[in-house]
C-alpha angles and dihedrals in degrees: 000000000000124000122198116210121194113227120198112206133159093207099070096218111148102186111033104074091175088080089062093069111127093012122127115248136176135209106242105185139352114197120218144239096048096224094059118084120227131215123255112256116254102209125108097260121116112252132184123207110231120207121244093246090059089052091058089051090053092053091049087055095045090131088073090067090073090060100044092122094062090047094050092250115122123188106228136194115233089245095061115119115218117217116194117218124186123222121198116191138149100250092186087078123072089226090063093050090050090049090052090054091047092051092050092048091051093054093046093048092046096054092040087058092043107034094157096062114120097219133068126197117215123189126226106197122206130182118232090194090216090288128117094214092050090049092051090046090053090050092051090051091050092049090048089055088050105244113179096220141005128217118203158333113195104223128062093229092058091043091053093060095041092050091063092051093048091045089056093049093042090238116142114240112205117194123184095181109034101102102159113124089218088081108066129182086212090071097030105040095184091058113096120192106207090185139051125290113248091234090065092073092056089081098057090043092052091046090052091050092048091048091063095039098243113161101196138036127188112209117214109197141158121263099252141092088267093051098046096039094083096051100084094051091042092054092051094046093049092048089054087052092052093253134110144198107247094175141359137207121216116196118195115233093234099046135145125235089246091060092049090049091051091051092047090052089054091050090049090061094052118099091229115091100181114095131181117201117206112173142099116294095249093058092039091056091057092046095053094045090055093042091054089049090054092050094248094132092066135101115320097026127110120196123186130179130201124231093277087075098020092063093057101039092112094056100042117119115265094248091058092045091052090055092050100058110149095015117145116224130198121202139152113274115246109206104183098082095157092053091046093050091054092044093049093058093048092043095056092049093047094045092052089051094048094044109023116194095027124117115254109218096168132254132289133210089275090068090049090050090048091052092050092046092054091046091050092048093050090049092048091049090056092046090052092063092227111193106152113019119191148122134265105230123214117265124240136039130323113318123232097238137026090247090060090054093059113114130213121254114245094210098034097103092045092048092048092053091048092053091050090052095047116110131169142138103268134185093265093045136275111354107213125139123216116185090349099307142075117269130235115264114158138336127214121217116208135182123217108232122166110316095336146042134264122208111240099179146285139268127212130177092239101041105025117207118006136161094220119044096196094063092047094051097044107034103017091242108171101205106176093186112105129200118268116287129208106215125204112286093029093263093180094256096304108146112237112239090227100237142058131188104242096223095147090229095315130116123253112271107228116191117212124188119247104227131192095206144009090058091174087083103040130352126178119192121197095005093179099056125073092244098067116166115217120194139156144099094291092049093051091049092052093047089051091049091051090057091055094055114106091232140039121269120188117206145147132208120248117193115230107208098190096060092102088067095056136337088210088068090052092052091047090059089069090053088053090052091240088125133022099213140008116217117185145075092320115156120222107241131174096234091052093055088068088074107025142021123244129207122230111290116267094198135030120246146174138158122259138147135250122210137175119267129219132203118251108210098161114117114183126206088247096056090115087071095054099077089073127045120237091254092053092048093053094044092050092051091049092052092047090057094042093051093049090047091051092052092047093051091052097043102037098088097042107030123068089202089070097050133086137082121348095254091047091054093046090051090048091056093057094035094053097052098038093046089068088072094067112011144001115275120245095220112106115224119223102186125072088216093063091042093056090045092053093049091057091044093052090052090053092047090051093056094043095050093045092052092046092051093049093048094047091048090053092051093050098044110028118079109246118225123190130187119241090228125028104169139045091223089058090058091050092048095049094042093228124170117256133196138219139176123274114264093008125140088226090094089067090050091051090052090053087052088058097252115154114242089224088064093055125095125186126219136179110202140042091245090057089050092054094046093050093048091048092054094049130212094288095053103050096283134089137264095221141009120223117203144128116292097246090059093044090052090054090050094048091049087067103029103030097125095075104021139061140181114250142158130050123324115235106213122235131172096248133235120328140168117257124230135168116273112277094017110157089213092073096074095045094045091048090051090050090050090055091051090048097048091049092056136067095253092077090055090051091054092049092049090050093059104024104031093131097055093091093051092077114087115234119247096192094099093047100046097069114023092185122200122249110268135205090256090066091061101029092112093053092048090052092051098048093042092050091049092050093049092046093051091049092051091050091049094048091048092052091046093053092045095052095043100036096124094048092047091050090051091050091052091047096048096048127063107196129058091236092056091047092051092046093052092045090051090051090050092049091049092060121091116253110263092226094065113113130179117260107259102237135117094263098062100039116122105249114157118179095316095317106133122224093249090054094057126084126187114215129186118246136178116304088027092279115154114225123196117227140168112273089229090064112091117249109260131216113288096214102078140028092236092059093059121097116252134226133187118285095240092050091048093049092050091050093048092047091049091046092049089056095052102026089218128199119195143158123275125223091261093051094258116140109243127196125208108218125209106266128177122228094249094057 
């Protein structure tokens, strides 16, 4: 009996079977029955003919067949499809050897769980020898031999080059350790990151920094793509957390201890005491050992490490762990502890078997990621339905380079899609790719204490920092309280403030300006001696702020004698490190912030000008017109006329008081509305519409007259003061001299306002200000003084009788304390300033130095007694105008409704618009027929003893009603001669009485007669 065994070997040797030692092989086919020989296979595989005696030995050891998986021998069905996968790792490192064991275990476990799958993944391992060129060479060799996928390499630099090759050959490259954001699946679609992006840990780091209120973090990272890749996302995350990166330390990968010591000494002299280490564990171990030697893991320091070190904290050597006491580590949280415990036991046994004689320190998350990556790849291969893998080779002759001879995988695109769609619960957590990489789930924060680690808390994207991950994931509880932390130096749990002024045992040097005036702000006595006394408003504010700081700050004041020349020079001394702080009346300006940092302002400011004032005693004969502006006068007159017209329109048809000749009615319109200013009108109103209109109008007139009287009284009795100059443009036009304070930035502002420097004069004290303003521009003085408002207030507190502040105010940010750029004191001092200004102590300091500022009466209300304008009464005009219009509309609507038939007849009987309007106006001018005299004693018709029942009104020519005795027969109505006659005196009395009451009565024949208004001479 002859048995053929298929041997898979990458070496291609057919005769020397000794080279096959340690290689995986599989039994392809065993013919039966045993006594019948079988033919030798004719395919291209390498086969070895095994003697019959060896066959008997195999049958005697048949129990070994049940354990072929652990021996690397897998019984295969003839229909299995083998898919070759390359693996590139740096086998000189223990981490790579552990990853190789983890990859092999993943493939064995996968096919043991899925024995019926039709595909089998076989690994082809290559050593990158910790060299990028060697890694790329290994990748080229693997692609030349047509592997369908590649796992690895370990570093981001090697992965970057290999990703371009695999992208060209359409071969998926799966990396479980390349975390640098510089390699993106968005640009290299065949690159698959089976781990987290480094930028993902920037968020938990920033949240941790914000939780403790640290304002600055100094990153310490290796000089590589991996080291610098996290910086952009870290900067953004810290800025969102109200923190910044004032400095950074870049450590070369191949660096000597002397260079590290020199860099640590530089970091020691920075004010920031919060450091973030982002580098490979080997370099980080050297860094921490030297940092501990320099005393940089003592009280006040904060050290944090990213997941590159945080993932391996448990397996670091004891010497490194001892030098990292109090360090905070960030690493992805691994939830499947039961799975990991089972895997750990199997992993240690398998690793000892694969590499006998080596120390087993346990696995890290990289081995878990490698296991999940191999599992995902094997699953994707099966999902791709691979039956005949291979490459499509380039057409044509021999290519110039080996890269040009690379083919394109026929199943690469299918396999890539299958990997992207693969999801399962892996050892390191949920394996699910989004945009070609794993997504952020949760981070664990640990604290190095003794020989082990203490859990500090967790961070999730939805809940932020929390001490218990279970509550955050289930209920969304956002518990910001973390577990206790042991900081470097064993500071009994006291949280380091994150910064320290590196004074080397000396006090802060605080520069104060030596001023020649305005001593209320800063005054230095005996500036030459060592016992200088510094007082003033600014000094008291800073001393009060110091007491509100949560820590002690030692300092001493140093007078700066050249400050009168320029405050810019004083500020620049801080930039030159000649002083640590500037305390004084230093204004916050944009150009100064390019060199120093300012605190929040502790006083408001702005630039204005002060000028002399003069008394205005001239009172013109037309002063009674000044209380109201011309626009208000004209508007009031217009409304007076409109209101009178509205009342006349409403009352004309129903009220005899509003009838008569045209001139009488025009006069009545003006008389009625204007009479409301001084007395009540005698005309009695009949319509409720006009009554309501007049009520609103009288209310408006009352307010207008009251305001007018008050304004005129003020003009006649209050002394009027006017400034000599009211506008900056007037100064420019006249070419007057102007003044400013010594050393002030105001001179630069005046230049921007186009003032000539030859027209500027500088002064130091308030007395000099007053003297210069008294002389005037023509006599060696100035016409105006430009300065900041706090100084002008001090000046006016002493010389307010003859000066005032006028013109626009040019906004500035106020006075602030000056610190070097990046100083951590700025935030704390600014916070203390806010607390001080919100309390009463700030008011006490101001009263101590400026208690006489309020004793000067203000001239602002006297300088410009402005007239009342239309805007002041616009609301009243709108109300009375709307009421008038509304009443008119109601009246017109009622008129049209009552006379609709007559108006329709007028429109029908007349052709032109002019005729229609004329007839309508005639109709409107007539009294309403329904009007009757009021039945009282005053309007009864009593004419010289003639009783009412003895009088008859008869129509005559021209529609004139004539009174006659009832005993006289009614005459013909056609002519004047036919009408009965009465005496002249009686007729005149009747007409006069009729004119008064405008009576309408009933004739003897039942016809309605109207008595017109007739004068006596008619």
